Coordinates of N, CA and C in Angstrom, one line a residue:
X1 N 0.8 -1.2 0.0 CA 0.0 0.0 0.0 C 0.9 1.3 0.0
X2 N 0.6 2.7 -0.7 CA 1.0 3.4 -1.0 C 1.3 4.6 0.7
X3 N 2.7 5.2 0.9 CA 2.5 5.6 1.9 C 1.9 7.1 1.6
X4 N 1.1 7.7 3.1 CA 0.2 8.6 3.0 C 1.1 9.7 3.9
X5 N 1.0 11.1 3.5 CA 1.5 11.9 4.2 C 0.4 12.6 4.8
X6 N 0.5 13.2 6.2 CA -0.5 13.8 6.5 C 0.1 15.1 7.2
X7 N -0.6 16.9 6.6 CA 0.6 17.8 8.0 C -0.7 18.4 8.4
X8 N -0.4 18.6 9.9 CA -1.1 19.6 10.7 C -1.3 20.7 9.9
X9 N -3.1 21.0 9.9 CA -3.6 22.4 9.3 C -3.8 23.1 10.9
X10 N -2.8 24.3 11.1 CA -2.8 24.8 12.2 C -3.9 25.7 12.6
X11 N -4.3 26.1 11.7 CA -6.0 27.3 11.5 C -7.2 26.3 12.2
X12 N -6.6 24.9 12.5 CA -8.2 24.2 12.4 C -7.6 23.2 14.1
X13 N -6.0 23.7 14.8 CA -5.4 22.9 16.1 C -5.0 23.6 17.1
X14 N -5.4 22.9 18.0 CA -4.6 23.7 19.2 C -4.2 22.6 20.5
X15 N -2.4 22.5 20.9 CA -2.5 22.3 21.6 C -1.9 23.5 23.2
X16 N -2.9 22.6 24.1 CA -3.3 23.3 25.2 C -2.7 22.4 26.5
X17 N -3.0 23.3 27.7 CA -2.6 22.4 28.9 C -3.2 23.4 30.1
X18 N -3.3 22.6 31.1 CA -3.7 23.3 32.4 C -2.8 23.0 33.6
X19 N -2.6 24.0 34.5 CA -2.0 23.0 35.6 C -2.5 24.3 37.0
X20 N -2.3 23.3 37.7 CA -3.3 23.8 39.3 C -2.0 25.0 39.7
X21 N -2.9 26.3 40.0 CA -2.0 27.3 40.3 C -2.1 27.3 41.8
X22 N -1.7 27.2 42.7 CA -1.9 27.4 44.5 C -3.1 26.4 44.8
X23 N -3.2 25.6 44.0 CA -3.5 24.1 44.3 C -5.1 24.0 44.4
X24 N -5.7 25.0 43.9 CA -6.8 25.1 43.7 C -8.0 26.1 42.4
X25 N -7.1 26.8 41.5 CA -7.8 26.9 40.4 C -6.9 26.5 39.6
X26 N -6.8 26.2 37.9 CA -6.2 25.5 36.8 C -5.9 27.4 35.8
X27 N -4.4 26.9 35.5 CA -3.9 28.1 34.2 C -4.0 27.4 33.5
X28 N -4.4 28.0 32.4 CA -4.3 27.0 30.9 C -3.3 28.1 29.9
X29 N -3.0 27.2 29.1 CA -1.7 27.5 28.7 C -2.1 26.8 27.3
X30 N -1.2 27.3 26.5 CA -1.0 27.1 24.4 C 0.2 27.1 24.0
X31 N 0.9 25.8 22.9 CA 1.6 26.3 22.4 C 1.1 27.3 21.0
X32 N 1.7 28.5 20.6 CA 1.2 29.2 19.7 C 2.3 28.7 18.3
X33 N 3.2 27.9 18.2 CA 4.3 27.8 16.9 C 4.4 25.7 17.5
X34 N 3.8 25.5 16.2 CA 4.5 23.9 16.4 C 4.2 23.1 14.9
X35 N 4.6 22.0 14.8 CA 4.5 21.1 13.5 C 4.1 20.0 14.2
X36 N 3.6 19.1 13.7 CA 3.2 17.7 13.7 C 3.1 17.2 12.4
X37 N 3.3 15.9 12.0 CA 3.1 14.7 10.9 C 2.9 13.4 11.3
X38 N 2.0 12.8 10.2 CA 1.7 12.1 10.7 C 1.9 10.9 9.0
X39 N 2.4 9.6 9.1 CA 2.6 9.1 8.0 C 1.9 7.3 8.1
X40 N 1.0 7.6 7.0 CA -0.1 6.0 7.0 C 0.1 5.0 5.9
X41 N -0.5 4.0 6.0 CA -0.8 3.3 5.1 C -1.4 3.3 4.3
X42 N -1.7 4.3 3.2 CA -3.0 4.6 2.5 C -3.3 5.5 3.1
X43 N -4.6 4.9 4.1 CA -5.7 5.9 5.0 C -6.1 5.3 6.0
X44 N -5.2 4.7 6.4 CA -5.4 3.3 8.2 C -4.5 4.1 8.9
X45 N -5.1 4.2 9.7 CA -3.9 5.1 10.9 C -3.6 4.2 11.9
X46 N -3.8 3.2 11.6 CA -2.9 2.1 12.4 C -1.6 1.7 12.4
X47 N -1.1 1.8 13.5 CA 0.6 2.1 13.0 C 1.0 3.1 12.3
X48 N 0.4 4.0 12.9 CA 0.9 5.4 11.8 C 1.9 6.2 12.9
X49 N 2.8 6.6 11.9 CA 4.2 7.5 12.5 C 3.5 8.9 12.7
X50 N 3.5 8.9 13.9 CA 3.4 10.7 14.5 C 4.3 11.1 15.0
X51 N 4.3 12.4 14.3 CA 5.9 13.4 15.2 C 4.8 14.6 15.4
X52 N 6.0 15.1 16.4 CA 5.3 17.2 17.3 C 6.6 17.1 17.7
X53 N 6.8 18.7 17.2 CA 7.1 19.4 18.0 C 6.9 20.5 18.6
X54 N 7.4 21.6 19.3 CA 6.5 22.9 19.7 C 7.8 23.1 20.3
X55 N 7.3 24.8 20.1 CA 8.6 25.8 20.0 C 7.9 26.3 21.9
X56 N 8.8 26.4 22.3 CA 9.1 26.9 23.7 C 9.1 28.4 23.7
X57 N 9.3 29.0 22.8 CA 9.4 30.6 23.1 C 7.7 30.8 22.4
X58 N 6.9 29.9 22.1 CA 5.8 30.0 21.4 C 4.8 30.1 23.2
X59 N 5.2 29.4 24.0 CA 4.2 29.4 25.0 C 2.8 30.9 25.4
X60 N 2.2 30.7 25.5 CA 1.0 31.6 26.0 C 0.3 31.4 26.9
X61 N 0.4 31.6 28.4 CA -0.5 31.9 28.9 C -1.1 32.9 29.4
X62 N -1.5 33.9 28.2 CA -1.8 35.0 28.5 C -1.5 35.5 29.6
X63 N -0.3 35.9 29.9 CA 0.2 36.6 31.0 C 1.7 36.6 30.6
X64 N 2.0 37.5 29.9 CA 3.4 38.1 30.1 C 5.0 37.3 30.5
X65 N 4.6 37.9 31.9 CA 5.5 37.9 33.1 C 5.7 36.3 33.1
X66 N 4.4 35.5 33.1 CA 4.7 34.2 33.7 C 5.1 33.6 32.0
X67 N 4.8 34.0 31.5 CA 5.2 33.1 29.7 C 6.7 33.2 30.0
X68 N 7.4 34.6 30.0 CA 8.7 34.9 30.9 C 9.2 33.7 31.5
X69 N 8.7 33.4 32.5 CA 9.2 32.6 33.7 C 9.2 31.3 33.1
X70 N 7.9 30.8 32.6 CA 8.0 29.5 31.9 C 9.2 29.0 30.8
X71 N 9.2 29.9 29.9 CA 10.5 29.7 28.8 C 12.2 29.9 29.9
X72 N 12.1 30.6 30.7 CA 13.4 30.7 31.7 C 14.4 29.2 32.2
X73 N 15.1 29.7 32.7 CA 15.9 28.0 33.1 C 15.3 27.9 34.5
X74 N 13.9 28.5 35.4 CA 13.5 27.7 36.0 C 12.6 26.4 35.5
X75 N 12.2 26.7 34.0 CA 11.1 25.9 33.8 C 11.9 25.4 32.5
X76 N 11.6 25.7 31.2 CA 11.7 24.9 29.7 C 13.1 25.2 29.4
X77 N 14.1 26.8 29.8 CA 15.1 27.0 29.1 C 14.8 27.1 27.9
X78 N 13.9 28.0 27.3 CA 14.2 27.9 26.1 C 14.9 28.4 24.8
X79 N 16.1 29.0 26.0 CA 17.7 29.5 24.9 C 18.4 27.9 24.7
X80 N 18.7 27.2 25.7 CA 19.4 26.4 25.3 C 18.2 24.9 24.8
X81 N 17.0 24.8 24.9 CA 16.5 23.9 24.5 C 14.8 24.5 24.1
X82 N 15.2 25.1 22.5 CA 13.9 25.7 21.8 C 12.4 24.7 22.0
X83 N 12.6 23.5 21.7 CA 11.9 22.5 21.4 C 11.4 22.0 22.3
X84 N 10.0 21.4 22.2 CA 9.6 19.9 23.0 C 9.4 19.3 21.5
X85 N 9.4 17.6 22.2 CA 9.6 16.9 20.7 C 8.8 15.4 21.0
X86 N 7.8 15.4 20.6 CA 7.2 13.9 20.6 C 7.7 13.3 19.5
X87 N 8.2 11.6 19.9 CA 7.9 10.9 18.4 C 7.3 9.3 18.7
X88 N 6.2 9.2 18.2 CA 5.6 7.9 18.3 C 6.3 7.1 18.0
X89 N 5.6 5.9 18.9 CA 6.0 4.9 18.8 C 5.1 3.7 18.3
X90 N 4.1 4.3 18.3 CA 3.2 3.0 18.7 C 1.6 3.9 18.2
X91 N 0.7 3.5 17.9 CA -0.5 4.3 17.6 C -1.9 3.2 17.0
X92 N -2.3 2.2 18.3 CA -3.2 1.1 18.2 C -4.9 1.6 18.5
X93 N -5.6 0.6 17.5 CA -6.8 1.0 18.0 C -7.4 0.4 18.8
X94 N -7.8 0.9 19.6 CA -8.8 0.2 20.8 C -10.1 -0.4 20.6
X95 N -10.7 0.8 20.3 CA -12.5 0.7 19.7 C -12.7 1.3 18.7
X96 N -13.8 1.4 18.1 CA -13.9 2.5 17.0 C -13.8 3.5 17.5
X97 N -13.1 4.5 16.7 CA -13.1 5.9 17.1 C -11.8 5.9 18.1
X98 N -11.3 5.1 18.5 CA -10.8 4.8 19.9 C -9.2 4.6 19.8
X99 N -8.0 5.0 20.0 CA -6.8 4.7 19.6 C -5.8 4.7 20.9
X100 N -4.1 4.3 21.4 CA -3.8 4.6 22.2 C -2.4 5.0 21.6
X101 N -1.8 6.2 21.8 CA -0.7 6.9 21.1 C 0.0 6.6 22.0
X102 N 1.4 6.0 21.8 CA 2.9 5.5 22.9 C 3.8 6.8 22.0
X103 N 4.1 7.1 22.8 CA 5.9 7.4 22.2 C 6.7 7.9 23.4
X104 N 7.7 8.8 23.0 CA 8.8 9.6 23.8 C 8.3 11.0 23.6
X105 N 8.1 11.3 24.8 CA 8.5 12.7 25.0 C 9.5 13.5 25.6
X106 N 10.3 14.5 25.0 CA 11.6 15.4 25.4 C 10.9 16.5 25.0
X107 N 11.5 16.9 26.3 CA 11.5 18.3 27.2 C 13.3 18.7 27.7
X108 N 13.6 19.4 27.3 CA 14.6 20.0 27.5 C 15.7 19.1 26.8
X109 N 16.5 18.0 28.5 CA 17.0 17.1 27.4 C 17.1 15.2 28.3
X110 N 15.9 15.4 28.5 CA 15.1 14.2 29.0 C 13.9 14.0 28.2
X111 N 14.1 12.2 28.0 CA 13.2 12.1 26.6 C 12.5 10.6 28.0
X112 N 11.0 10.7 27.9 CA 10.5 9.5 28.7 C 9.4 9.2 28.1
X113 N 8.9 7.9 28.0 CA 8.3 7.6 27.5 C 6.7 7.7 27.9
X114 N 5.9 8.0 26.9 CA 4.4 8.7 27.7 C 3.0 7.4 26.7
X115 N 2.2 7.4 27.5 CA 1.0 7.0 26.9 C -0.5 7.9 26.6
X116 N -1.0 8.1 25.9 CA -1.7 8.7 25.9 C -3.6 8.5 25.1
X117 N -4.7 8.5 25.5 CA -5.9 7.9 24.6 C -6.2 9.1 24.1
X118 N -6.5 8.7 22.7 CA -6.6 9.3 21.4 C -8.2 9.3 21.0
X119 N -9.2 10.4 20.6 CA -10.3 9.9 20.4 C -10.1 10.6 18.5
X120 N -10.2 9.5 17.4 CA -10.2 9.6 16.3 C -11.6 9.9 15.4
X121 N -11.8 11.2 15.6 CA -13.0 11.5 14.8 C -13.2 10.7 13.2
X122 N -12.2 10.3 12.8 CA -12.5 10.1 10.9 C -11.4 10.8 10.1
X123 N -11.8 10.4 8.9 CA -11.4 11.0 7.7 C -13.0 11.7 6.8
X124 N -12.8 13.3 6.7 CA -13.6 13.8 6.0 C -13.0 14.5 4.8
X125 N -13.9 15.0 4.2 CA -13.0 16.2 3.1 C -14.3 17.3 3.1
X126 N -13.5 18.0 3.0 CA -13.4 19.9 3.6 C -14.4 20.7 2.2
X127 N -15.2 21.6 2.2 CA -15.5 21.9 1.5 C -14.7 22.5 0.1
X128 N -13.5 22.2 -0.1 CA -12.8 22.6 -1.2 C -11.9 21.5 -1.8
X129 N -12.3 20.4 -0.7 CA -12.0 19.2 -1.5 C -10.7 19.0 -1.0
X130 N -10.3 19.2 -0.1 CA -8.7 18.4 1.0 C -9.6 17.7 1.8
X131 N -8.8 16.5 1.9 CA -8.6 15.1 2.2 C -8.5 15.8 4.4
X132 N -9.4 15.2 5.4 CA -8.7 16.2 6.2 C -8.9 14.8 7.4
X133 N -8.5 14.9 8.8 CA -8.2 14.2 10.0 C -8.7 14.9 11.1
X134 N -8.9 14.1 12.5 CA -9.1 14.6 13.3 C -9.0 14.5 14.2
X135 N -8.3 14.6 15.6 CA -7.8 13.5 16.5 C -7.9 14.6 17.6
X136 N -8.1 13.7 18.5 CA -8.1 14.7 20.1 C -7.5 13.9 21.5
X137 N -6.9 14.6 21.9 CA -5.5 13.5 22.8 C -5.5 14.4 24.1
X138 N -6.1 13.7 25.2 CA -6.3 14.3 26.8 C -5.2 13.4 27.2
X139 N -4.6 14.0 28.0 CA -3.4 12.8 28.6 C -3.0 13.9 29.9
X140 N -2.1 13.3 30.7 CA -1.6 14.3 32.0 C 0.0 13.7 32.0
X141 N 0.9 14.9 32.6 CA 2.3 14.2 33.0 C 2.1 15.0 33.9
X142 N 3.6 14.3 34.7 CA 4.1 14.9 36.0 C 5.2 15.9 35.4
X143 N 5.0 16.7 35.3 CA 6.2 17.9 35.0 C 7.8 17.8 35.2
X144 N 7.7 17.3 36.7 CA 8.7 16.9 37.5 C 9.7 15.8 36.6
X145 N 9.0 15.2 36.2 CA 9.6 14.1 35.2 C 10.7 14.5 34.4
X146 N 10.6 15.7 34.4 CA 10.9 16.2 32.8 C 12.3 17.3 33.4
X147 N 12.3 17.4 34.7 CA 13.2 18.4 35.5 C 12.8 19.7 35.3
X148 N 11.5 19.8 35.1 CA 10.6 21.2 35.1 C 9.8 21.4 37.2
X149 N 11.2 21.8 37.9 CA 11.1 21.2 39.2 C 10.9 22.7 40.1
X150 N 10.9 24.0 39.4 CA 10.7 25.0 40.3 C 9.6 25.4 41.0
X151 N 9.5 25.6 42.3 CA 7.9 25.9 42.7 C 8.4 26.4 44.2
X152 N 7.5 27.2 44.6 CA 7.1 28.0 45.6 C 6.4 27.7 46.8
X153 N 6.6 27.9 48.3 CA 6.0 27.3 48.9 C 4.5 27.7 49.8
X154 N 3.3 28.2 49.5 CA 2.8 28.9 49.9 C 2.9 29.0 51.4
X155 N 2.4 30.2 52.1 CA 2.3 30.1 53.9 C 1.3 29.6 54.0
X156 N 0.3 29.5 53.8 CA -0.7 28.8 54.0 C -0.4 26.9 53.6
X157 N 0.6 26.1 53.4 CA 0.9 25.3 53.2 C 0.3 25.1 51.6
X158 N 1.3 23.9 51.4 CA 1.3 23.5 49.7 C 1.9 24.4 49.0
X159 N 2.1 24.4 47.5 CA 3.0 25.1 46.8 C 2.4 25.5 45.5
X160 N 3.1 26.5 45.1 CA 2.4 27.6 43.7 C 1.8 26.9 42.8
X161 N 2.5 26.1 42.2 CA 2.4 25.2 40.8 C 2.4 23.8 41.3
X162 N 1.4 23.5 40.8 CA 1.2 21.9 40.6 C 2.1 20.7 39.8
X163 N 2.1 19.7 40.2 CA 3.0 19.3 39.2 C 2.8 18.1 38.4
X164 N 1.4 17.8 38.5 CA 0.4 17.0 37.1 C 0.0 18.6 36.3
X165 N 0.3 18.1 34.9 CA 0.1 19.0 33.4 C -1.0 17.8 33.2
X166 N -2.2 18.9 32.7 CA -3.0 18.0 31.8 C -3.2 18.5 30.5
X167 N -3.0 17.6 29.2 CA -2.9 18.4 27.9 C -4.5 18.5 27.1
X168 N -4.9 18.9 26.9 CA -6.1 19.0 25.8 C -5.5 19.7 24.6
X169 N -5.3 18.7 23.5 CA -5.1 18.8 22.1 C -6.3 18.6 21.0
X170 N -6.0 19.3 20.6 CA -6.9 19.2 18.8 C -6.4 19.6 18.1
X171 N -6.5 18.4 16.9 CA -5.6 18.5 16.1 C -6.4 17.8 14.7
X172 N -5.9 18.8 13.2 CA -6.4 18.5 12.2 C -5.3 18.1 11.5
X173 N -5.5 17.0 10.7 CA -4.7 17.3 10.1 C -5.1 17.2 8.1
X174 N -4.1 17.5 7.0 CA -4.5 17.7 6.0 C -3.5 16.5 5.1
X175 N -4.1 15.4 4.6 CA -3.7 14.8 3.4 C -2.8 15.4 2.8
X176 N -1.5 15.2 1.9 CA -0.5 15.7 0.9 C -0.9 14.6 -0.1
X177 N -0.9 15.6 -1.5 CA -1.4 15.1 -2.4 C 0.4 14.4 -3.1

């Protein structure tokens, strides 16, 4: 079977994340600059190769000061390490609709391995006639994992930042002809 290229239409994705700020409301957070691909068998996304990356100076959580602090070498460094970088490993179906994406994720310059459920809307085509995808991937890490380890200790006990990330992604992607 012929291989299929697929790239992220970025006008139609967004990935996202939240994490508990003083251990009781959630920031949510965007990368604004990233790529993903995705490469099939035809049009079976079984065993299909996914790559992401996302640019670290891209971060937004609407707030300035802390996008600042985020990209800094308390958190991503993102002078010396621009990138986060997924690359699949593994991308099985469970149920219809239903998928479980394995690979490696690196952050800085620790790469660990993550699991994540995938809910696979289809293959449609777009009113101008592109071939299009559609996938949505909730998953959580420990940050800490990653040596993303700075945090604060409130006086009231517990600390500033939480250190489960939950990601909420959507993601389109577009057939190459």
């Amino acid at each position: 079977m012929a291989t299929t290229k697929w790239s992220i239409d970025p006008t139609h994705s967004e990935i996202g994340f939240k994490v508990k700020h003083m251990m009781f409301t959630n920031v949510s957070g965007k990368f604004g600059t990233y790529d993903a691909t995705i490469t099939t068998d035809g049009d079976n996304f079984e065993n299909a190769d996914i790559q992401f990356s996302g640019d670290i100076a891209s971060i937004d959580t609407a707030n300035a000061d802390r996008d600042g602090h985020l990209r800094s070498g308390d958190f991503f460094d993102a002078e010396n390490h621009p990138k986060l970088i997924f690359k699949g490993s593994s991308f099985k179906k469970v149920n219809d609709g239903e998928f479980e994406l394995t690979g490696d994720l690196k952050i800085k310059d620790v790469s660990k391995p993550v699991k994540f459920p995938v809910e696979f809307s289809g293959i449609m085509t777009d009113p101008w006639g592109n071939t299009k995808v559609g996938l949505s991937i909730e998953g959580k890490i420990n940050r800490k994992d990653w040596g993303l380890n700075w945090n604060s200790a409130l006086e009231t006990g517990g600390v500033l930042v939480g250190e489960e990330v939950r990601l909420n992604i959507e993601l389109q992607f577009a057939k190459q002809a």
